[in-house]
Structures are given as structure tokens and as C-alpha cells.
Amino acid sequence: MVFFGSKQKKENENGTGKLLQKLALQGEKDGRMLAALMEAAEGQQVVWQQLSEAISARLAGLEEAVGLSEKRLRRQSESLEDLLEEWQEQQREREYVQAQLLEYDRRERALLSLVDCSRGHFQLLKQRLLAESGLSEEQRAAWQQQLRMMDQEAATAMRRCGMEEVGSPGETVDYETCEVLDIRETDDAAQAGTIACVYRPGRMYQGRLLAKAQVSAYQGKKEEGETNDNRN
């Protein structure tokens, strides 16, 4: 019994030694692994530190670039605002000028109408005055001279404004600028086709016809034989 007990004890001691030996080997192995892990962790920490510094530097560069971009955008925005204000000011000036031009055009048309009406009335009064039977020859001549001077003054003033009157006695009838109201026969072949009398002068403004002259025109007398032939 003593022999078996000592043997069992020895076997237990051997088993315990082996277990301790295994545990020691395992602990050494685990220690090496832990040291490797710690070393890897330290290396990873260094990598992360470097990566963090690189990211921080990159972010700082991006923030600086963003700041510069914001400054440029603000300057561009200010420039655009200035341009917009200038464009709006020019638009207001353009609208004002257009309104002024429309007003000038309206006034110009009104003044041209007034001149046309006044000259037409003057022509009628002149004709009525010269046709007055109560005037002596001397008075008629005096009035004709006075009226001629008034016509010359009016023509000079109208030329300064770019206006002129068309249609005068003795001129060849121009149907573009004259409206023939009646015909007067004449034996003088040189007079045929010319203006005999002006009832109302025509008026042109800057090369544009405002009103045709209302005139009486000469026409050569037709021979009696020509008249009969035409009737046949």
C-alpha cells in the first residue's frame, strides 16, 4: 500500500510538473503574443497618429481654401451687386430717356401739326385778303409785298427746323407732293402741266412729306377736232 501510494504521489507530482511546464510554455507564448500585440498596437497608434496629423493638416488646408473661396465669393457677390445696381441704374436712365424721347416725339408732332394748321390758315387769309374787292391797287400791292415778306420769314424759320413748303405757281406738277383740285386750260404750251394756283402749300419735314400741296394745274387746250375725235 505504501508502495502504491508513493508511486501515485510520484505520478501526480510528474503530472503536476508537466502541467506547470505546459502552463509556463503557454504563458511564455502568451507573453510573446501579448508583446507582439502591444508592439503592433504601438505601431498602429503611430500610424493613427500620423494619419490624424495628415488629416488635420488636410483639414486645415481645406479650411484655408474654403476661407479663400468665401472671400472670393464675397468679392464676386459684391461685384455682382455693384453690377446689378449699375445695370438697374442704366435701366432707369434708359426708361427715362425713352420716356423723354416719346414726349419729344409727341411735342414734335404737335408742333408740326400746329405749323401746318397755322400756315394753312395763313394761306386762306392771304387769298381772302388779296381777293377783297374793296382794296385799291396800291393797297393790294402793299399787302402783297407785306405777305411776301411774311412768307419769306416763315420759310427761313421753317428751314431752321428742317421744314420746307412745296408747291409754288409756275412749278411743274409733282403728283408725289401735289394734289390737283382743278384744271385750268391754257393756250401756252409751256404752261401746260405746271401749277397755276396754290390753294394750300404742301409741307415736308426732314425729307418726309407731311401734307401734299393743294393746287390748280394748267392744261393745254384741246383742238375742237381732237375733242370730236375723242367723242367718236
mmCIF file of C-alpha atoms in Angstrom:
data_model
loop_
_atom_site.group_PDB
_atom_site.id
_atom_site.type_symbol
_atom_site.label_atom_id
_atom_site.label_comp_id
_atom_site.label_asym_id
_atom_site.label_seq_id
_atom_site.Cartn_x
_atom_site.Cartn_y
_atom_site.Cartn_z
ATOM 1 C CA MET A 1 0.000 0.000 0.000
ATOM 2 C CA VAL A 2 2.863 2.266 0.807
ATOM 3 C CA PHE A 3 4.500 1.387 -2.490
ATOM 4 C CA PHE A 4 1.368 2.191 -4.480
ATOM 5 C CA GLY A 5 0.827 5.381 -2.538
ATOM 6 C CA SER A 6 4.312 6.674 -3.207
ATOM 7 C CA LYS A 7 4.024 5.706 -6.814
ATOM 8 C CA GLN A 8 0.747 7.511 -7.147
ATOM 9 C CA LYS A 9 2.238 10.519 -5.438
ATOM 10 C CA LYS A 10 5.191 10.492 -7.799
ATOM 11 C CA GLU A 11 2.919 10.238 -10.804
ATOM 12 C CA ASN A 12 0.859 13.139 -9.501
ATOM 13 C CA GLU A 13 3.993 15.155 -8.992
ATOM 14 C CA ASN A 14 5.149 14.320 -12.510
ATOM 15 C CA GLY A 15 1.734 15.272 -13.922
ATOM 16 C CA THR A 16 1.715 18.498 -11.975
ATOM 17 C CA GLY A 17 5.226 19.307 -13.229
ATOM 18 C CA LYS A 18 4.250 18.689 -16.760
ATOM 19 C CA LEU A 19 1.120 20.818 -16.337
ATOM 20 C CA LEU A 20 3.171 23.573 -14.811
ATOM 21 C CA GLN A 21 5.673 23.218 -17.592
ATOM 22 C CA LYS A 22 2.889 23.479 -20.156
ATOM 23 C CA LEU A 23 1.421 26.408 -18.364
ATOM 24 C CA ALA A 24 4.808 28.052 -18.287
ATOM 25 C CA LEU A 25 5.291 27.427 -22.007
ATOM 26 C CA GLN A 26 1.795 28.688 -22.691
ATOM 27 C CA GLY A 27 2.416 31.743 -20.503
ATOM 28 C CA GLU A 28 5.665 32.421 -22.317
ATOM 29 C CA LYS A 29 3.918 32.021 -25.630
ATOM 30 C CA ASP A 30 1.076 34.253 -24.495
ATOM 31 C CA GLY A 31 3.604 36.773 -23.253
ATOM 32 C CA ARG A 32 5.354 36.837 -26.583
ATOM 33 C CA MET A 33 1.981 37.195 -28.314
ATOM 34 C CA LEU A 34 0.951 39.968 -25.932
ATOM 35 C CA ALA A 35 4.265 41.712 -26.517
ATOM 36 C CA ALA A 36 3.756 41.375 -30.272
ATOM 37 C CA LEU A 37 0.216 42.707 -29.942
ATOM 38 C CA MET A 38 1.420 45.607 -27.818
ATOM 39 C CA GLU A 39 4.163 46.333 -30.316
ATOM 40 C CA ALA A 40 1.622 46.147 -33.167
ATOM 41 C CA ALA A 41 -0.724 48.362 -31.182
ATOM 42 C CA GLU A 42 2.050 50.860 -30.618
ATOM 43 C CA GLY A 43 2.846 50.758 -34.358
ATOM 44 C CA GLN A 44 -0.839 51.142 -35.158
ATOM 45 C CA GLN A 45 -1.025 54.042 -32.738
ATOM 46 C CA VAL A 46 1.883 55.683 -34.522
ATOM 47 C CA VAL A 47 0.141 55.087 -37.851
ATOM 48 C CA TRP A 48 -3.089 56.518 -36.482
ATOM 49 C CA GLN A 49 -1.187 59.474 -35.062
ATOM 50 C CA GLN A 50 0.448 60.109 -38.421
ATOM 51 C CA LEU A 51 -2.881 59.657 -40.199
ATOM 52 C CA SER A 52 -4.574 62.002 -37.728
ATOM 53 C CA GLU A 53 -1.870 64.612 -38.260
ATOM 54 C CA ALA A 54 -2.186 64.219 -42.023
ATOM 55 C CA ILE A 55 -5.981 64.539 -41.815
ATOM 56 C CA SER A 56 -5.651 67.569 -39.531
ATOM 57 C CA ALA A 57 -3.209 69.180 -41.949
ATOM 58 C CA ARG A 58 -5.509 68.380 -44.846
ATOM 59 C CA LEU A 59 -8.500 69.788 -42.992
ATOM 60 C CA ALA A 60 -6.538 72.915 -42.153
ATOM 61 C CA GLY A 61 -5.628 73.284 -45.819
ATOM 62 C CA LEU A 62 -9.247 72.748 -46.811
ATOM 63 C CA GLU A 63 -10.434 75.280 -44.226
ATOM 64 C CA GLU A 64 -7.935 77.788 -45.570
ATOM 65 C CA ALA A 65 -9.058 77.062 -49.146
ATOM 66 C CA VAL A 66 -12.697 77.390 -48.081
ATOM 67 C CA GLY A 67 -11.884 80.679 -46.388
ATOM 68 C CA LEU A 68 -10.191 81.980 -49.535
ATOM 69 C CA SER A 69 -13.122 80.748 -51.636
ATOM 70 C CA GLU A 70 -15.558 82.503 -49.310
ATOM 71 C CA LYS A 71 -13.564 85.709 -49.625
ATOM 72 C CA ARG A 72 -13.546 85.399 -53.416
ATOM 73 C CA LEU A 73 -17.255 84.636 -53.402
ATOM 74 C CA ARG A 74 -17.926 87.664 -51.205
ATOM 75 C CA ARG A 75 -15.868 89.861 -53.534
ATOM 76 C CA GLN A 76 -17.650 88.400 -56.553
ATOM 77 C CA SER A 77 -21.006 88.824 -54.823
ATOM 78 C CA GLU A 78 -20.164 92.440 -54.076
ATOM 79 C CA SER A 79 -19.049 92.903 -57.672
ATOM 80 C CA LEU A 80 -22.269 91.310 -58.912
ATOM 81 C CA GLU A 81 -24.291 93.544 -56.605
ATOM 82 C CA ASP A 82 -22.423 96.575 -57.926
ATOM 83 C CA LEU A 83 -23.022 95.409 -61.497
ATOM 84 C CA LEU A 84 -26.693 94.796 -60.728
ATOM 85 C CA GLU A 85 -27.053 98.248 -59.207
ATOM 86 C CA GLU A 86 -25.263 99.777 -62.195
ATOM 87 C CA TRP A 87 -27.486 97.810 -64.604
ATOM 88 C CA GLN A 88 -30.604 98.894 -62.713
ATOM 89 C CA GLU A 89 -29.413 102.497 -62.799
ATOM 90 C CA GLN A 90 -28.747 102.234 -66.534
ATOM 91 C CA GLN A 91 -32.177 100.632 -66.977
ATOM 92 C CA ARG A 92 -33.802 103.514 -65.112
ATOM 93 C CA GLU A 93 -31.855 106.003 -67.216
ATOM 94 C CA ARG A 94 -32.843 104.120 -70.393
ATOM 95 C CA GLU A 95 -36.511 104.160 -69.371
ATOM 96 C CA TYR A 96 -36.244 107.859 -68.561
ATOM 97 C CA VAL A 97 -34.600 108.595 -71.916
ATOM 98 C CA GLN A 98 -37.233 106.523 -73.745
ATOM 99 C CA ALA A 99 -39.989 108.404 -71.918
ATOM 100 C CA GLN A 100 -38.321 111.697 -72.811
ATOM 101 C CA LEU A 101 -37.999 110.635 -76.458
ATOM 102 C CA LEU A 102 -41.681 109.689 -76.554
ATOM 103 C CA GLU A 103 -42.553 113.037 -75.024
ATOM 104 C CA TYR A 104 -40.305 114.886 -77.502
ATOM 105 C CA ASP A 105 -41.874 112.936 -80.358
ATOM 106 C CA ARG A 106 -45.354 113.848 -79.125
ATOM 107 C CA ARG A 107 -44.391 117.504 -78.817
ATOM 108 C CA GLU A 108 -42.726 117.441 -82.223
ATOM 109 C CA ARG A 109 -45.852 116.017 -83.823
ATOM 110 C CA ALA A 110 -47.989 118.592 -82.031
ATOM 111 C CA LEU A 111 -45.715 121.445 -83.176
ATOM 112 C CA LEU A 112 -45.690 120.158 -86.759
ATOM 113 C CA SER A 113 -49.469 119.939 -86.691
ATOM 114 C CA LEU A 114 -49.626 123.482 -85.306
ATOM 115 C CA VAL A 115 -47.287 124.808 -88.011
ATOM 116 C CA ASP A 116 -49.257 123.013 -90.721
ATOM 117 C CA CYS A 117 -52.542 124.342 -89.398
ATOM 118 C CA SER A 118 -51.188 127.887 -88.973
ATOM 119 C CA ARG A 119 -49.672 128.027 -92.438
ATOM 120 C CA GLY A 120 -52.856 126.656 -93.955
ATOM 121 C CA HIS A 121 -54.943 129.292 -92.240
ATOM 122 C CA PHE A 122 -52.454 131.983 -93.236
ATOM 123 C CA GLN A 123 -52.725 130.885 -96.861
ATOM 124 C CA LEU A 124 -56.531 131.068 -96.738
ATOM 125 C CA LEU A 125 -56.453 134.510 -95.138
ATOM 126 C CA LYS A 126 -53.940 135.688 -97.737
ATOM 127 C CA GLN A 127 -56.174 134.508 -100.553
ATOM 128 C CA ARG A 128 -59.242 136.129 -98.999
ATOM 129 C CA LEU A 129 -57.357 139.356 -98.378
ATOM 130 C CA LEU A 130 -55.975 139.609 -101.905
ATOM 131 C CA ALA A 131 -59.387 138.768 -103.313
ATOM 132 C CA GLU A 132 -61.025 141.595 -101.373
ATOM 133 C CA SER A 133 -62.702 143.843 -103.866
ATOM 134 C CA GLY A 134 -62.539 146.932 -101.655
ATOM 135 C CA LEU A 135 -58.757 147.208 -101.903
ATOM 136 C CA SER A 136 -57.184 149.711 -104.217
ATOM 137 C CA GLU A 137 -54.345 148.648 -106.486
ATOM 138 C CA GLU A 138 -51.883 150.463 -104.267
ATOM 139 C CA GLN A 139 -53.246 148.778 -101.139
ATOM 140 C CA ARG A 140 -53.266 145.393 -102.853
ATOM 141 C CA ALA A 141 -49.637 145.833 -103.919
ATOM 142 C CA ALA A 142 -48.666 146.881 -100.401
ATOM 143 C CA TRP A 143 -50.410 143.846 -98.922
ATOM 144 C CA GLN A 144 -48.802 141.538 -101.467
ATOM 145 C CA GLN A 145 -45.373 142.857 -100.550
ATOM 146 C CA GLN A 146 -46.085 142.504 -96.834
ATOM 147 C CA LEU A 147 -47.437 138.981 -97.264
ATOM 148 C CA ARG A 148 -44.458 138.024 -99.405
ATOM 149 C CA MET A 149 -42.087 139.178 -96.653
ATOM 150 C CA MET A 150 -44.065 137.187 -94.084
ATOM 151 C CA ASP A 151 -43.847 134.097 -96.292
ATOM 152 C CA GLN A 152 -40.069 134.562 -96.627
ATOM 153 C CA GLU A 153 -39.647 134.913 -92.844
ATOM 154 C CA ALA A 154 -41.783 131.818 -92.267
ATOM 155 C CA ALA A 155 -39.800 129.848 -94.866
ATOM 156 C CA THR A 156 -36.494 130.846 -93.209
ATOM 157 C CA ALA A 157 -37.764 129.834 -89.770
ATOM 158 C CA MET A 158 -39.083 126.516 -91.093
ATOM 159 C CA ARG A 159 -35.782 125.717 -92.823
ATOM 160 C CA ARG A 160 -34.009 126.088 -89.481
ATOM 161 C CA CYS A 161 -36.363 123.438 -88.137
ATOM 162 C CA GLY A 162 -35.890 121.124 -91.115
ATOM 163 C CA MET A 163 -39.218 122.077 -92.707
ATOM 164 C CA GLU A 164 -39.983 123.371 -96.152
ATOM 165 C CA GLU A 165 -43.066 124.150 -98.183
ATOM 166 C CA VAL A 166 -43.639 122.540 -101.576
ATOM 167 C CA GLY A 167 -45.794 123.676 -104.444
ATOM 168 C CA SER A 168 -45.357 127.095 -105.981
ATOM 169 C CA PRO A 169 -47.028 128.723 -109.008
ATOM 170 C CA GLY A 170 -45.107 128.005 -112.215
ATOM 171 C CA GLU A 171 -43.526 124.780 -110.936
ATOM 172 C CA THR A 172 -44.131 121.519 -112.754
ATOM 173 C CA VAL A 173 -46.825 119.498 -111.005
ATOM 174 C CA ASP A 174 -45.279 116.704 -108.944
ATOM 175 C CA TYR A 175 -48.054 114.276 -108.108
ATOM 176 C CA GLU A 176 -45.958 112.848 -105.275
ATOM 177 C CA THR A 177 -46.201 116.142 -103.427
ATOM 178 C CA CYS A 178 -49.199 117.843 -105.066
ATOM 179 C CA GLU A 179 -52.934 117.208 -105.076
ATOM 180 C CA VAL A 180 -54.596 118.781 -108.121
ATOM 181 C CA LEU A 181 -58.019 120.113 -107.157
ATOM 182 C CA ASP A 182 -58.968 121.666 -110.507
ATOM 183 C CA ILE A 183 -57.702 122.209 -114.057
ATOM 184 C CA ARG A 184 -57.255 125.463 -115.951
ATOM 185 C CA GLU A 185 -56.928 125.390 -119.688
ATOM 186 C CA THR A 186 -54.218 127.445 -121.348
ATOM 187 C CA ASP A 187 -53.129 128.267 -124.898
ATOM 188 C CA ASP A 188 -49.496 128.449 -123.759
ATOM 189 C CA ALA A 189 -47.900 125.048 -124.256
ATOM 190 C CA ALA A 190 -45.096 125.987 -121.842
ATOM 191 C CA GLN A 191 -47.623 126.396 -119.042
ATOM 192 C CA ALA A 192 -49.232 123.002 -119.571
ATOM 193 C CA GLY A 193 -48.503 120.699 -116.640
ATOM 194 C CA THR A 194 -47.468 123.493 -114.300
ATOM 195 C CA ILE A 195 -49.084 124.846 -111.158
ATOM 196 C CA ALA A 196 -51.494 127.670 -111.866
ATOM 197 C CA CYS A 197 -52.535 128.479 -108.330
ATOM 198 C CA VAL A 198 -51.698 127.161 -104.866
ATOM 199 C CA TYR A 199 -54.655 126.861 -102.543
ATOM 200 C CA ARG A 200 -52.597 125.393 -99.736
ATOM 201 C CA PRO A 201 -48.830 124.717 -99.840
ATOM 202 C CA GLY A 202 -47.574 121.259 -99.013
ATOM 203 C CA ARG A 203 -45.077 120.726 -96.236
ATOM 204 C CA MET A 204 -42.104 118.428 -95.766
ATOM 205 C CA TYR A 205 -40.162 117.751 -92.585
ATOM 206 C CA GLN A 206 -36.652 116.323 -92.767
ATOM 207 C CA GLY A 207 -37.373 114.829 -96.173
ATOM 208 C CA ARG A 208 -40.716 113.350 -95.051
ATOM 209 C CA LEU A 209 -43.934 114.587 -96.636
ATOM 210 C CA LEU A 210 -46.366 115.895 -94.036
ATOM 211 C CA ALA A 211 -49.070 117.224 -96.338
ATOM 212 C CA LYS A 212 -49.497 117.476 -100.094
ATOM 213 C CA ALA A 213 -49.918 120.855 -101.721
ATOM 214 C CA GLN A 214 -53.435 121.569 -102.924
ATOM 215 C CA VAL A 215 -53.147 123.250 -106.316
ATOM 216 C CA SER A 216 -54.787 124.171 -109.557
ATOM 217 C CA ALA A 217 -52.891 122.978 -112.648
ATOM 218 C CA TYR A 218 -52.659 124.252 -116.220
ATOM 219 C CA GLN A 219 -53.696 122.009 -119.059
ATOM 220 C CA GLY A 220 -53.251 122.764 -122.741
ATOM 221 C CA LYS A 221 -56.460 123.441 -124.646
ATOM 222 C CA LYS A 222 -57.572 120.644 -126.893
ATOM 223 C CA GLU A 223 -58.367 121.375 -130.512
ATOM 224 C CA GLU A 224 -62.009 121.033 -131.497
ATOM 225 C CA GLY A 225 -61.142 118.281 -133.936
ATOM 226 C CA GLU A 226 -59.325 116.347 -131.232
ATOM 227 C CA THR A 227 -62.339 116.722 -128.967
ATOM 228 C CA ASN A 228 -64.721 115.377 -131.641
ATOM 229 C CA ASP A 229 -62.348 112.521 -132.409
ATOM 230 C CA ASN A 230 -62.251 111.629 -128.782
ATOM 231 C CA ARG A 231 -66.046 111.709 -128.583
ATOM 232 C CA ASN A 232 -66.303 109.438 -131.618
#
